[in-house]
mmCIF file with all atom_site columns, C-alpha atoms in Angstrom:
data_model
loop_
_atom_site.group_PDB
_atom_site.id
_atom_site.type_symbol
_atom_site.label_atom_id
_atom_site.label_alt_id
_atom_site.label_comp_id
_atom_site.label_asym_id
_atom_site.label_entity_id
_atom_site.label_seq_id
_atom_site.pdbx_PDB_ins_code
_atom_site.Cartn_x
_atom_site.Cartn_y
_atom_site.Cartn_z
_atom_site.occupancy
_atom_site.B_iso_or_equiv
_atom_site.pdbx_formal_charge
_atom_site.auth_seq_id
_atom_site.auth_comp_id
_atom_site.auth_asym_id
_atom_site.auth_atom_id
_atom_site.pdbx_PDB_model_num
ATOM 1   C CA . UNK A 1 1   ? -2.173  34.878 150.056 1.00 88.00 ? 1   UNK A CA 1
ATOM 2   C CA . UNK A 1 2   ? -4.912  32.781 151.578 1.00 93.00 ? 2   UNK A CA 1
ATOM 3   C CA . UNK A 1 3   ? -4.057  28.816 152.125 1.00 96.00 ? 3   UNK A CA 1
ATOM 4   C CA . UNK A 1 4   ? -7.008  26.476 151.326 1.00 97.00 ? 4   UNK A CA 1
ATOM 5   C CA . UNK A 1 5   ? -6.082  23.026 153.217 1.00 98.00 ? 5   UNK A CA 1
ATOM 6   C CA . UNK A 1 6   ? -8.762  20.119 152.319 1.00 98.00 ? 6   UNK A CA 1
ATOM 7   C CA . UNK A 1 7   ? -9.115  16.898 154.259 1.00 96.00 ? 7   UNK A CA 1
ATOM 8   C CA . UNK A 1 8   ? -8.854  14.362 154.125 1.00 97.00 ? 8   UNK A CA 1
ATOM 9   C CA . UNK A 1 9   ? -6.891  13.719 150.649 1.00 97.00 ? 9   UNK A CA 1
ATOM 10  C CA . UNK A 1 10  ? -9.055  10.572 150.040 1.00 98.00 ? 10  UNK A CA 1
ATOM 11  C CA . UNK A 1 11  ? -12.253 9.443  151.184 1.00 97.00 ? 11  UNK A CA 1
ATOM 12  C CA . UNK A 1 12  ? -13.480 5.797  151.023 1.00 96.00 ? 12  UNK A CA 1
ATOM 13  C CA . UNK A 1 13  ? -17.326 5.297  151.463 1.00 95.00 ? 13  UNK A CA 1
ATOM 14  C CA . UNK A 1 14  ? -19.713 3.037  149.779 1.00 95.00 ? 14  UNK A CA 1
ATOM 15  C CA . UNK A 1 15  ? -22.770 3.800  147.705 1.00 94.00 ? 15  UNK A CA 1
ATOM 16  C CA . UNK A 1 16  ? -25.616 4.955  149.665 1.00 95.00 ? 16  UNK A CA 1
ATOM 17  C CA . UNK A 1 17  ? -23.452 6.653  152.584 1.00 96.00 ? 17  UNK A CA 1
ATOM 18  C CA . UNK A 1 18  ? -23.029 9.746  153.517 1.00 97.00 ? 18  UNK A CA 1
ATOM 19  C CA . UNK A 1 19  ? -19.411 11.644 152.543 1.00 97.00 ? 19  UNK A CA 1
ATOM 20  C CA . UNK A 1 20  ? -18.306 14.572 154.365 1.00 98.00 ? 20  UNK A CA 1
ATOM 21  C CA . UNK A 1 21  ? -15.175 16.682 153.035 1.00 98.00 ? 21  UNK A CA 1
ATOM 22  C CA . UNK A 1 22  ? -13.833 19.424 154.995 1.00 98.00 ? 22  UNK A CA 1
ATOM 23  C CA . UNK A 1 23  ? -11.780 22.624 153.961 1.00 98.00 ? 23  UNK A CA 1
ATOM 24  C CA . UNK A 1 24  ? -10.186 25.322 156.118 1.00 98.00 ? 24  UNK A CA 1
ATOM 25  C CA . UNK A 1 25  ? -8.943  28.641 155.313 1.00 97.00 ? 25  UNK A CA 1
ATOM 26  C CA . UNK A 1 26  ? -5.669  29.880 156.947 1.00 97.00 ? 26  UNK A CA 1
ATOM 27  C CA . UNK A 1 27  ? -7.782  33.145 157.144 1.00 96.00 ? 27  UNK A CA 1
ATOM 28  C CA . UNK A 1 28  ? -11.328 34.391 157.061 1.00 97.00 ? 28  UNK A CA 1
ATOM 29  C CA . UNK A 1 29  ? -13.005 34.255 153.926 1.00 97.00 ? 29  UNK A CA 1
ATOM 30  C CA . UNK A 1 30  ? -16.478 35.009 155.171 1.00 96.00 ? 30  UNK A CA 1
ATOM 31  C CA . UNK A 1 31  ? -18.996 33.098 153.320 1.00 97.00 ? 31  UNK A CA 1
ATOM 32  C CA . UNK A 1 32  ? -17.213 33.635 149.764 1.00 96.00 ? 32  UNK A CA 1
ATOM 33  C CA . UNK A 1 33  ? -16.414 29.870 149.185 1.00 98.00 ? 33  UNK A CA 1
ATOM 34  C CA . UNK A 1 34  ? -17.016 27.183 146.670 1.00 98.00 ? 34  UNK A CA 1
ATOM 35  C CA . UNK A 1 35  ? -16.983 23.694 145.938 1.00 98.00 ? 35  UNK A CA 1
ATOM 36  C CA . UNK A 1 36  ? -16.429 21.955 142.553 1.00 98.00 ? 36  UNK A CA 1
ATOM 37  C CA . UNK A 1 37  ? -16.388 18.474 141.531 1.00 98.00 ? 37  UNK A CA 1
ATOM 38  C CA . UNK A 1 38  ? -13.969 17.203 138.818 1.00 98.00 ? 38  UNK A CA 1
ATOM 39  C CA . UNK A 1 39  ? -14.261 13.831 137.036 1.00 97.00 ? 39  UNK A CA 1
ATOM 40  C CA . UNK A 1 40  ? -11.225 12.173 135.113 1.00 95.00 ? 40  UNK A CA 1
ATOM 41  C CA . UNK A 1 41  ? -10.895 14.179 131.829 1.00 95.00 ? 41  UNK A CA 1
ATOM 42  C CA . UNK A 1 42  ? -13.587 16.801 132.436 1.00 97.00 ? 42  UNK A CA 1
ATOM 43  C CA . UNK A 1 43  ? -13.474 20.354 133.642 1.00 98.00 ? 43  UNK A CA 1
ATOM 44  C CA . UNK A 1 44  ? -14.369 21.111 137.204 1.00 98.00 ? 44  UNK A CA 1
ATOM 45  C CA . UNK A 1 45  ? -18.021 21.896 137.961 1.00 98.00 ? 45  UNK A CA 1
ATOM 46  C CA . UNK A 1 46  ? -19.565 24.218 140.038 1.00 98.00 ? 46  UNK A CA 1
ATOM 47  C CA . UNK A 1 47  ? -21.562 22.683 143.168 1.00 98.00 ? 47  UNK A CA 1
ATOM 48  C CA . UNK A 1 48  ? -21.714 25.224 145.670 1.00 98.00 ? 48  UNK A CA 1
ATOM 49  C CA . UNK A 1 49  ? -21.013 29.113 145.928 1.00 98.00 ? 49  UNK A CA 1
ATOM 50  C CA . UNK A 1 50  ? -21.611 31.205 148.914 1.00 97.00 ? 50  UNK A CA 1
ATOM 51  C CA . UNK A 1 51  ? -20.659 28.198 151.219 1.00 98.00 ? 51  UNK A CA 1
ATOM 52  C CA . UNK A 1 52  ? -23.822 27.072 151.067 1.00 98.00 ? 52  UNK A CA 1
ATOM 53  C CA . UNK A 1 53  ? -25.702 28.079 147.862 1.00 98.00 ? 53  UNK A CA 1
ATOM 54  C CA . UNK A 1 54  ? -26.411 25.011 145.015 1.00 98.00 ? 54  UNK A CA 1
ATOM 55  C CA . UNK A 1 55  ? -25.610 25.767 141.814 1.00 97.00 ? 55  UNK A CA 1
ATOM 56  C CA . UNK A 1 56  ? -27.954 25.392 139.014 1.00 96.00 ? 56  UNK A CA 1
ATOM 57  C CA . UNK A 1 57  ? -28.946 21.967 138.692 1.00 96.00 ? 57  UNK A CA 1
ATOM 58  C CA . UNK A 1 58  ? -27.050 20.445 141.533 1.00 98.00 ? 58  UNK A CA 1
ATOM 59  C CA . UNK A 1 59  ? -29.104 17.811 143.431 1.00 97.00 ? 59  UNK A CA 1
ATOM 60  C CA . UNK A 1 60  ? -30.223 18.307 146.552 1.00 97.00 ? 60  UNK A CA 1
ATOM 61  C CA . UNK A 1 61  ? -27.829 15.654 148.053 1.00 97.00 ? 61  UNK A CA 1
ATOM 62  C CA . UNK A 1 62  ? -24.786 17.966 147.886 1.00 98.00 ? 62  UNK A CA 1
ATOM 63  C CA . UNK A 1 63  ? -25.040 20.565 150.680 1.00 98.00 ? 63  UNK A CA 1
ATOM 64  C CA . UNK A 1 64  ? -22.474 23.326 151.932 1.00 98.00 ? 64  UNK A CA 1
ATOM 65  C CA . UNK A 1 65  ? -21.913 24.741 155.669 1.00 98.00 ? 65  UNK A CA 1
ATOM 66  C CA . UNK A 1 66  ? -19.605 26.907 157.254 1.00 98.00 ? 66  UNK A CA 1
ATOM 67  C CA . UNK A 1 67  ? -18.127 30.223 157.368 1.00 98.00 ? 67  UNK A CA 1
ATOM 68  C CA . UNK A 1 68  ? -14.872 32.123 158.262 1.00 97.00 ? 68  UNK A CA 1
ATOM 69  C CA . UNK A 1 69  ? -12.395 29.408 158.096 1.00 98.00 ? 69  UNK A CA 1
ATOM 70  C CA . UNK A 1 70  ? -13.879 25.993 158.317 1.00 98.00 ? 70  UNK A CA 1
ATOM 71  C CA . UNK A 1 71  ? -16.319 24.903 155.853 1.00 98.00 ? 71  UNK A CA 1
ATOM 72  C CA . UNK A 1 72  ? -17.726 21.456 154.848 1.00 98.00 ? 72  UNK A CA 1
ATOM 73  C CA . UNK A 1 73  ? -19.626 19.551 151.972 1.00 98.00 ? 73  UNK A CA 1
ATOM 74  C CA . UNK A 1 74  ? -21.819 16.807 152.476 1.00 98.00 ? 74  UNK A CA 1
ATOM 75  C CA . UNK A 1 75  ? -23.061 14.481 149.902 1.00 97.00 ? 75  UNK A CA 1
ATOM 76  C CA . UNK A 1 76  ? -26.024 12.917 151.950 1.00 93.00 ? 76  UNK A CA 1
ATOM 77  C CA . UNK A 1 77  ? -26.628 9.663  150.148 1.00 92.00 ? 77  UNK A CA 1
ATOM 78  C CA . UNK A 1 78  ? -23.544 8.767  147.671 1.00 95.00 ? 78  UNK A CA 1
ATOM 79  C CA . UNK A 1 79  ? -24.538 7.700  144.093 1.00 95.00 ? 79  UNK A CA 1
ATOM 80  C CA . UNK A 1 80  ? -21.941 6.106  141.511 1.00 93.00 ? 80  UNK A CA 1
ATOM 81  C CA . UNK A 1 81  ? -21.790 9.187  139.587 1.00 95.00 ? 81  UNK A CA 1
ATOM 82  C CA . UNK A 1 82  ? -20.447 11.422 142.595 1.00 96.00 ? 82  UNK A CA 1
ATOM 83  C CA . UNK A 1 83  ? -17.131 9.548  143.055 1.00 93.00 ? 83  UNK A CA 1
ATOM 84  C CA . UNK A 1 84  ? -14.792 12.208 141.636 1.00 97.00 ? 84  UNK A CA 1
ATOM 85  C CA . UNK A 1 85  ? -12.077 14.947 143.123 1.00 98.00 ? 85  UNK A CA 1
ATOM 86  C CA . UNK A 1 86  ? -13.548 17.625 144.992 1.00 98.00 ? 86  UNK A CA 1
ATOM 87  C CA . UNK A 1 87  ? -12.150 21.319 145.287 1.00 98.00 ? 87  UNK A CA 1
ATOM 88  C CA . UNK A 1 88  ? -12.990 24.120 147.471 1.00 98.00 ? 88  UNK A CA 1
ATOM 89  C CA . UNK A 1 89  ? -12.208 27.714 146.435 1.00 97.00 ? 89  UNK A CA 1
ATOM 90  C CA . UNK A 1 90  ? -11.767 31.140 148.156 1.00 97.00 ? 90  UNK A CA 1
ATOM 91  C CA . UNK A 1 91  ? -12.717 34.197 146.259 1.00 95.00 ? 91  UNK A CA 1
ATOM 92  C CA . UNK A 1 92  ? -12.730 36.541 149.239 1.00 94.00 ? 92  UNK A CA 1
ATOM 93  C CA . UNK A 1 93  ? -9.288  38.024 149.387 1.00 87.00 ? 93  UNK A CA 1
ATOM 94  C CA . UNK A 1 94  ? -9.077  38.116 145.351 1.00 79.00 ? 94  UNK A CA 1
ATOM 95  C CA . UNK A 1 95  ? -6.634  38.267 143.644 1.00 77.00 ? 95  UNK A CA 1
ATOM 96  C CA . UNK A 1 96  ? -6.035  35.081 143.393 1.00 81.00 ? 96  UNK A CA 1
ATOM 97  C CA . UNK A 1 97  ? -8.947  32.695 144.045 1.00 86.00 ? 97  UNK A CA 1
ATOM 98  C CA . UNK A 1 98  ? -6.902  30.151 145.850 1.00 93.00 ? 98  UNK A CA 1
ATOM 99  C CA . UNK A 1 99  ? -8.134  26.502 145.503 1.00 97.00 ? 99  UNK A CA 1
ATOM 100 C CA . UNK A 1 100 ? -7.455  23.529 148.016 1.00 97.00 ? 100 UNK A CA 1
ATOM 101 C CA . UNK A 1 101 ? -5.222  20.570 146.842 1.00 98.00 ? 101 UNK A CA 1
ATOM 102 C CA . UNK A 1 102 ? -8.561  18.359 146.573 1.00 98.00 ? 102 UNK A CA 1
ATOM 103 C CA . UNK A 1 103 ? -10.119 15.403 148.017 1.00 98.00 ? 103 UNK A CA 1
ATOM 104 C CA . UNK A 1 104 ? -10.560 12.295 146.270 1.00 98.00 ? 104 UNK A CA 1
ATOM 105 C CA . UNK A 1 105 ? -13.664 10.545 146.671 1.00 97.00 ? 105 UNK A CA 1
ATOM 106 C CA . UNK A 1 106 ? -13.405 6.795  146.094 1.00 96.00 ? 106 UNK A CA 1
ATOM 107 C CA . UNK A 1 107 ? -15.908 3.914  146.270 1.00 90.00 ? 107 UNK A CA 1
ATOM 108 C CA . UNK A 1 108 ? -15.214 1.792  149.479 1.00 89.00 ? 108 UNK A CA 1
ATOM 109 C CA . UNK B 2 1   ? -26.135 27.385 125.140 1.00 95.00 ? 1   UNK B CA 1
ATOM 110 C CA . UNK B 2 2   ? -23.675 28.822 127.290 1.00 96.00 ? 2   UNK B CA 1
ATOM 111 C CA . UNK B 2 3   ? -20.582 27.407 126.745 1.00 97.00 ? 3   UNK B CA 1
ATOM 112 C CA . UNK B 2 4   ? -16.631 28.215 126.587 1.00 98.00 ? 4   UNK B CA 1
ATOM 113 C CA . UNK B 2 5   ? -14.024 26.760 124.096 1.00 98.00 ? 5   UNK B CA 1
ATOM 114 C CA . UNK B 2 6   ? -10.673 26.573 124.239 1.00 97.00 ? 6   UNK B CA 1
ATOM 115 C CA . UNK B 2 7   ? -7.889  26.406 121.485 1.00 97.00 ? 7   UNK B CA 1
ATOM 116 C CA . UNK B 2 8   ? -4.456  26.710 120.983 1.00 97.00 ? 8   UNK B CA 1
ATOM 117 C CA . UNK B 2 9   ? -2.739  23.987 122.956 1.00 96.00 ? 9   UNK B CA 1
ATOM 118 C CA . UNK B 2 10  ? 0.031   21.810 121.841 1.00 97.00 ? 10  UNK B CA 1
ATOM 119 C CA . UNK B 2 11  ? 3.591   20.862 121.816 1.00 97.00 ? 11  UNK B CA 1
ATOM 120 C CA . UNK B 2 12  ? 6.212   23.680 122.588 1.00 97.00 ? 12  UNK B CA 1
ATOM 121 C CA . UNK B 2 13  ? 9.922   23.528 123.454 1.00 97.00 ? 13  UNK B CA 1
ATOM 122 C CA . UNK B 2 14  ? 11.096  25.390 126.643 1.00 97.00 ? 14  UNK B CA 1
ATOM 123 C CA . UNK B 2 15  ? 11.647  28.888 126.012 1.00 97.00 ? 15  UNK B CA 1
ATOM 124 C CA . UNK B 2 16  ? 8.918   28.900 123.003 1.00 97.00 ? 16  UNK B CA 1
ATOM 125 C CA . UNK B 2 17  ? 5.726   30.790 123.218 1.00 98.00 ? 17  UNK B CA 1
ATOM 126 C CA . UNK B 2 18  ? 1.800   30.085 122.641 1.00 98.00 ? 18  UNK B CA 1
ATOM 127 C CA . UNK B 2 19  ? -1.199  31.600 122.387 1.00 98.00 ? 19  UNK B CA 1
ATOM 128 C CA . UNK B 2 20  ? -4.279  30.179 123.673 1.00 98.00 ? 20  UNK B CA 1
ATOM 129 C CA . UNK B 2 21  ? -8.228  31.215 122.888 1.00 98.00 ? 21  UNK B CA 1
ATOM 130 C CA . UNK B 2 22  ? -11.184 31.040 124.633 1.00 98.00 ? 22  UNK B CA 1
ATOM 131 C CA . UNK B 2 23  ? -14.440 31.496 122.566 1.00 98.00 ? 23  UNK B CA 1
ATOM 132 C CA . UNK B 2 24  ? -17.545 32.149 124.560 1.00 98.00 ? 24  UNK B CA 1
ATOM 133 C CA . UNK B 2 25  ? -21.201 32.011 123.370 1.00 98.00 ? 25  UNK B CA 1
ATOM 134 C CA . UNK B 2 26  ? -24.389 31.787 124.716 1.00 97.00 ? 26  UNK B CA 1
ATOM 135 C CA . UNK B 2 27  ? -23.959 35.014 127.064 1.00 97.00 ? 27  UNK B CA 1
ATOM 136 C CA . UNK B 2 28  ? -22.815 38.510 127.078 1.00 97.00 ? 28  UNK B CA 1
ATOM 137 C CA . UNK B 2 29  ? -19.232 38.254 126.975 1.00 97.00 ? 29  UNK B CA 1
ATOM 138 C CA . UNK B 2 30  ? -18.613 41.532 127.730 1.00 96.00 ? 30  UNK B CA 1
ATOM 139 C CA . UNK B 2 31  ? -20.327 41.801 131.108 1.00 96.00 ? 31  UNK B CA 1
ATOM 140 C CA . UNK B 2 32  ? -18.047 39.027 132.934 1.00 95.00 ? 32  UNK B CA 1
ATOM 141 C CA . UNK B 2 33  ? -14.589 38.964 134.174 1.00 94.00 ? 33  UNK B CA 1
ATOM 142 C CA . UNK B 2 34  ? -12.656 36.163 132.877 1.00 95.00 ? 34  UNK B CA 1
ATOM 143 C CA . UNK B 2 35  ? -9.980  33.921 134.312 1.00 96.00 ? 35  UNK B CA 1
ATOM 144 C CA . UNK B 2 36  ? -7.327  31.283 133.150 1.00 97.00 ? 36  UNK B CA 1
ATOM 145 C CA . UNK B 2 37  ? -6.786  28.073 135.586 1.00 97.00 ? 37  UNK B CA 1
ATOM 146 C CA . UNK B 2 38  ? -4.383  25.310 134.726 1.00 98.00 ? 38  UNK B CA 1
ATOM 147 C CA . UNK B 2 39  ? -4.007  21.820 135.962 1.00 98.00 ? 39  UNK B CA 1
ATOM 148 C CA . UNK B 2 40  ? -0.504  19.747 135.604 1.00 98.00 ? 40  UNK B CA 1
ATOM 149 C CA . UNK B 2 41  ? -0.877  16.181 135.030 1.00 96.00 ? 41  UNK B CA 1
ATOM 150 C CA . UNK B 2 42  ? -2.060  14.414 138.224 1.00 95.00 ? 42  UNK B CA 1
ATOM 151 C CA . UNK B 2 43  ? -2.144  17.645 140.139 1.00 97.00 ? 43  UNK B CA 1
ATOM 152 C CA . UNK B 2 44  ? -4.607  20.186 141.519 1.00 97.00 ? 44  UNK B CA 1
ATOM 153 C CA . UNK B 2 45  ? -6.072  23.288 140.259 1.00 97.00 ? 45  UNK B CA 1
ATOM 154 C CA . UNK B 2 46  ? -4.019  26.298 139.769 1.00 96.00 ? 46  UNK B CA 1
ATOM 155 C CA . UNK B 2 47  ? -5.274  29.918 139.341 1.00 92.00 ? 47  UNK B CA 1
ATOM 156 C CA . UNK B 2 48  ? -3.098  31.742 136.638 1.00 96.00 ? 48  UNK B CA 1
ATOM 157 C CA . UNK B 2 49  ? -4.675  34.909 135.522 1.00 96.00 ? 49  UNK B CA 1
ATOM 158 C CA . UNK B 2 50  ? -7.853  37.048 135.373 1.00 95.00 ? 50  UNK B CA 1
ATOM 159 C CA . UNK B 2 51  ? -9.029  39.978 133.423 1.00 94.00 ? 51  UNK B CA 1
ATOM 160 C CA . UNK B 2 52  ? -12.203 42.504 134.027 1.00 93.00 ? 52  UNK B CA 1
ATOM 161 C CA . UNK B 2 53  ? -15.119 42.581 131.952 1.00 93.00 ? 53  UNK B CA 1
ATOM 162 C CA . UNK B 2 54  ? -13.775 45.429 129.894 1.00 93.00 ? 54  UNK B CA 1
ATOM 163 C CA . UNK B 2 55  ? -10.200 44.367 129.733 1.00 94.00 ? 55  UNK B CA 1
ATOM 164 C CA . UNK B 2 56  ? -9.086  47.363 132.180 1.00 93.00 ? 56  UNK B CA 1
ATOM 165 C CA . UNK B 2 57  ? -7.664  45.374 135.042 1.00 93.00 ? 57  UNK B CA 1
ATOM 166 C CA . UNK B 2 58  ? -5.405  42.106 134.832 1.00 94.00 ? 58  UNK B CA 1
ATOM 167 C CA . UNK B 2 59  ? -4.148  39.902 137.495 1.00 94.00 ? 59  UNK B CA 1
ATOM 168 C CA . UNK B 2 60  ? -1.171  37.217 137.049 1.00 95.00 ? 60  UNK B CA 1
ATOM 169 C CA . UNK B 2 61  ? -0.163  34.583 139.462 1.00 94.00 ? 61  UNK B CA 1
ATOM 170 C CA . UNK B 2 62  ? 3.480   34.947 140.668 1.00 94.00 ? 62  UNK B CA 1
ATOM 171 C CA . UNK B 2 63  ? 4.621   31.905 138.785 1.00 95.00 ? 63  UNK B CA 1
ATOM 172 C CA . UNK B 2 64  ? 3.412   33.624 135.424 1.00 97.00 ? 64  UNK B CA 1
ATOM 173 C CA . UNK B 2 65  ? 4.194   36.897 136.233 1.00 97.00 ? 65  UNK B CA 1
ATOM 174 C CA . UNK B 2 66  ? 6.452   38.762 133.168 1.00 97.00 ? 66  UNK B CA 1
ATOM 175 C CA . UNK B 2 67  ? 6.112   35.756 131.148 1.00 98.00 ? 67  UNK B CA 1
ATOM 176 C CA . UNK B 2 68  ? 1.920   35.386 130.300 1.00 98.00 ? 68  UNK B CA 1
ATOM 177 C CA . UNK B 2 69  ? -0.371  38.161 128.925 1.00 98.00 ? 69  UNK B CA 1
ATOM 178 C CA . UNK B 2 70  ? -4.077  38.022 129.407 1.00 97.00 ? 70  UNK B CA 1
ATOM 179 C CA . UNK B 2 71  ? -6.455  39.862 127.018 1.00 98.00 ? 71  UNK B CA 1
ATOM 180 C CA . UNK B 2 72  ? -9.548  39.943 125.377 1.00 98.00 ? 72  UNK B CA 1
ATOM 181 C CA . UNK B 2 73  ? -11.687 40.729 122.252 1.00 98.00 ? 73  UNK B CA 1
ATOM 182 C CA . UNK B 2 74  ? -15.223 41.504 123.544 1.00 97.00 ? 74  UNK B CA 1
ATOM 183 C CA . UNK B 2 75  ? -16.181 42.054 119.735 1.00 97.00 ? 75  UNK B CA 1
ATOM 184 C CA . UNK B 2 76  ? -14.882 38.621 119.157 1.00 98.00 ? 76  UNK B CA 1
ATOM 185 C CA . UNK B 2 77  ? -16.533 37.309 122.392 1.00 98.00 ? 77  UNK B CA 1
ATOM 186 C CA . UNK B 2 78  ? -12.701 35.549 122.723 1.00 98.00 ? 78  UNK B CA 1
ATOM 187 C CA . UNK B 2 79  ? -10.181 35.435 125.839 1.00 98.00 ? 79  UNK B CA 1
ATOM 188 C CA . UNK B 2 80  ? -6.726  34.994 125.504 1.00 98.00 ? 80  UNK B CA 1
ATOM 189 C CA . UNK B 2 81  ? -3.680  34.065 127.063 1.00 98.00 ? 81  UNK B CA 1
ATOM 190 C CA . UNK B 2 82  ? -0.497  34.704 125.224 1.00 98.00 ? 82  UNK B CA 1
ATOM 191 C CA . UNK B 2 83  ? 2.441   32.362 127.017 1.00 98.00 ? 83  UNK B CA 1
ATOM 192 C CA . UNK B 2 84  ? 6.166   33.143 126.706 1.00 96.00 ? 84  UNK B CA 1
ATOM 193 C CA . UNK B 2 85  ? 9.189   31.763 128.005 1.00 97.00 ? 85  UNK B CA 1
ATOM 194 C CA . UNK B 2 86  ? 7.689   28.454 128.582 1.00 98.00 ? 86  UNK B CA 1
ATOM 195 C CA . UNK B 2 87  ? 8.844   26.139 131.151 1.00 97.00 ? 87  UNK B CA 1
ATOM 196 C CA . UNK B 2 88  ? 8.166   22.524 131.774 1.00 96.00 ? 88  UNK B CA 1
ATOM 197 C CA . UNK B 2 89  ? 6.470   23.682 134.935 1.00 97.00 ? 89  UNK B CA 1
ATOM 198 C CA . UNK B 2 90  ? 4.052   25.436 132.626 1.00 98.00 ? 90  UNK B CA 1
ATOM 199 C CA . UNK B 2 91  ? 2.999   21.884 131.252 1.00 98.00 ? 91  UNK B CA 1
ATOM 200 C CA . UNK B 2 92  ? -0.793  21.717 132.029 1.00 98.00 ? 92  UNK B CA 1
ATOM 201 C CA . UNK B 2 93  ? -4.224  21.459 130.888 1.00 98.00 ? 93  UNK B CA 1
ATOM 202 C CA . UNK B 2 94  ? -5.402  24.979 130.696 1.00 98.00 ? 94  UNK B CA 1
ATOM 203 C CA . UNK B 2 95  ? -9.120  26.199 131.319 1.00 98.00 ? 95  UNK B CA 1
ATOM 204 C CA . UNK B 2 96  ? -10.904 29.418 131.132 1.00 98.00 ? 96  UNK B CA 1
ATOM 205 C CA . UNK B 2 97  ? -13.476 30.035 133.237 1.00 97.00 ? 97  UNK B CA 1
ATOM 206 C CA . UNK B 2 98  ? -16.352 32.841 133.639 1.00 96.00 ? 98  UNK B CA 1
ATOM 207 C CA . UNK B 2 99  ? -17.375 34.461 137.235 1.00 94.00 ? 99  UNK B CA 1
ATOM 208 C CA . UNK B 2 100 ? -20.692 33.738 138.346 1.00 93.00 ? 100 UNK B CA 1
ATOM 209 C CA . UNK B 2 101 ? -21.875 37.136 138.392 1.00 90.00 ? 101 UNK B CA 1
ATOM 210 C CA . UNK B 2 102 ? -21.865 39.853 135.980 1.00 89.00 ? 102 UNK B CA 1
ATOM 211 C CA . UNK B 2 103 ? -19.537 42.888 136.169 1.00 85.00 ? 103 UNK B CA 1
ATOM 212 C CA . UNK B 2 104 ? -17.732 41.221 139.391 1.00 85.00 ? 104 UNK B CA 1
ATOM 213 C CA . UNK B 2 105 ? -13.993 40.080 139.221 1.00 84.00 ? 105 UNK B CA 1
ATOM 214 C CA . UNK B 2 106 ? -13.865 37.658 141.695 1.00 88.00 ? 106 UNK B CA 1
ATOM 215 C CA . UNK B 2 107 ? -16.733 34.993 142.444 1.00 92.00 ? 107 UNK B CA 1
ATOM 216 C CA . UNK B 2 108 ? -17.224 31.483 141.954 1.00 96.00 ? 108 UNK B CA 1
ATOM 217 C CA . UNK B 2 109 ? -16.782 29.979 138.556 1.00 96.00 ? 109 UNK B CA 1
ATOM 218 C CA . UNK B 2 110 ? -19.667 28.474 136.937 1.00 97.00 ? 110 UNK B CA 1
ATOM 219 C CA . UNK B 2 111 ? -18.859 28.060 133.373 1.00 97.00 ? 111 UNK B CA 1
ATOM 220 C CA . UNK B 2 112 ? -15.758 26.265 132.269 1.00 98.00 ? 112 UNK B CA 1
ATOM 221 C CA . UNK B 2 113 ? -14.122 25.510 128.956 1.00 98.00 ? 113 UNK B CA 1
ATOM 222 C CA . UNK B 2 114 ? -13.391 21.880 128.167 1.00 97.00 ? 114 UNK B CA 1
ATOM 223 C CA . UNK B 2 115 ? -9.545  22.533 128.311 1.00 98.00 ? 115 UNK B CA 1
ATOM 224 C CA . UNK B 2 116 ? -6.610  22.906 125.811 1.00 98.00 ? 116 UNK B CA 1
ATOM 225 C CA . UNK B 2 117 ? -3.334  21.163 126.777 1.00 98.00 ? 117 UNK B CA 1
ATOM 226 C CA . UNK B 2 118 ? -0.023  22.545 126.647 1.00 98.00 ? 118 UNK B CA 1
ATOM 227 C CA . UNK B 2 119 ? 2.939   20.200 126.681 1.00 98.00 ? 119 UNK B CA 1
ATOM 228 C CA . UNK B 2 120 ? 6.306   21.980 126.979 1.00 97.00 ? 120 UNK B CA 1
ATOM 229 C CA . UNK B 2 121 ? 9.418   19.284 126.052 1.00 94.00 ? 121 UNK B CA 1
ATOM 230 C CA . UNK B 2 122 ? 12.309  19.288 123.780 1.00 93.00 ? 122 UNK B CA 1
#
């Protein structure tokens, strides 16, 4: 089973600044990686799939990059509504589609 | 509107059983593989189970294998998770989710339900 490791566990950033979140796979997952955003009391929301394609309705300030084992989610200019927990998920070696442990993005 | 609505959660004693349902609307349910993902209180997301679009193939995480059964009724646009021999570690919010692309079993999950809470306690 592929292990997904996200870093950092918590990231403190000021509104308007850039946030960079990382996700590493224990073996190559090609570009079969998704990013999700989860706010308290809500279901996860798909942000990025295929490592770099924004899902429907996702603002352009969210971007994904990487392939193989190293991936990055970048939020270019943080808005108040972006502070949440972010998860990566690989779906290359399926089953299962393993999730990372999450990165909590908090207001600095 | 495309949506998934879970139901069936609640309080159950250790060793007990529960059946979760996930009602789909706004899309051709029979064309999509479906999945269950759970989240224990204050914890991350854990993949639980999956079923192909026609119900012919299923998958279970090791943590639930032999105790949970996933099924679907495409005539009712509904996904199920029959949970048995419940343990304290099964306590979580259970989400159903749809794979983004039709017919494929794997992929990103583009539609999620709101979740249903399962509490295992005596």
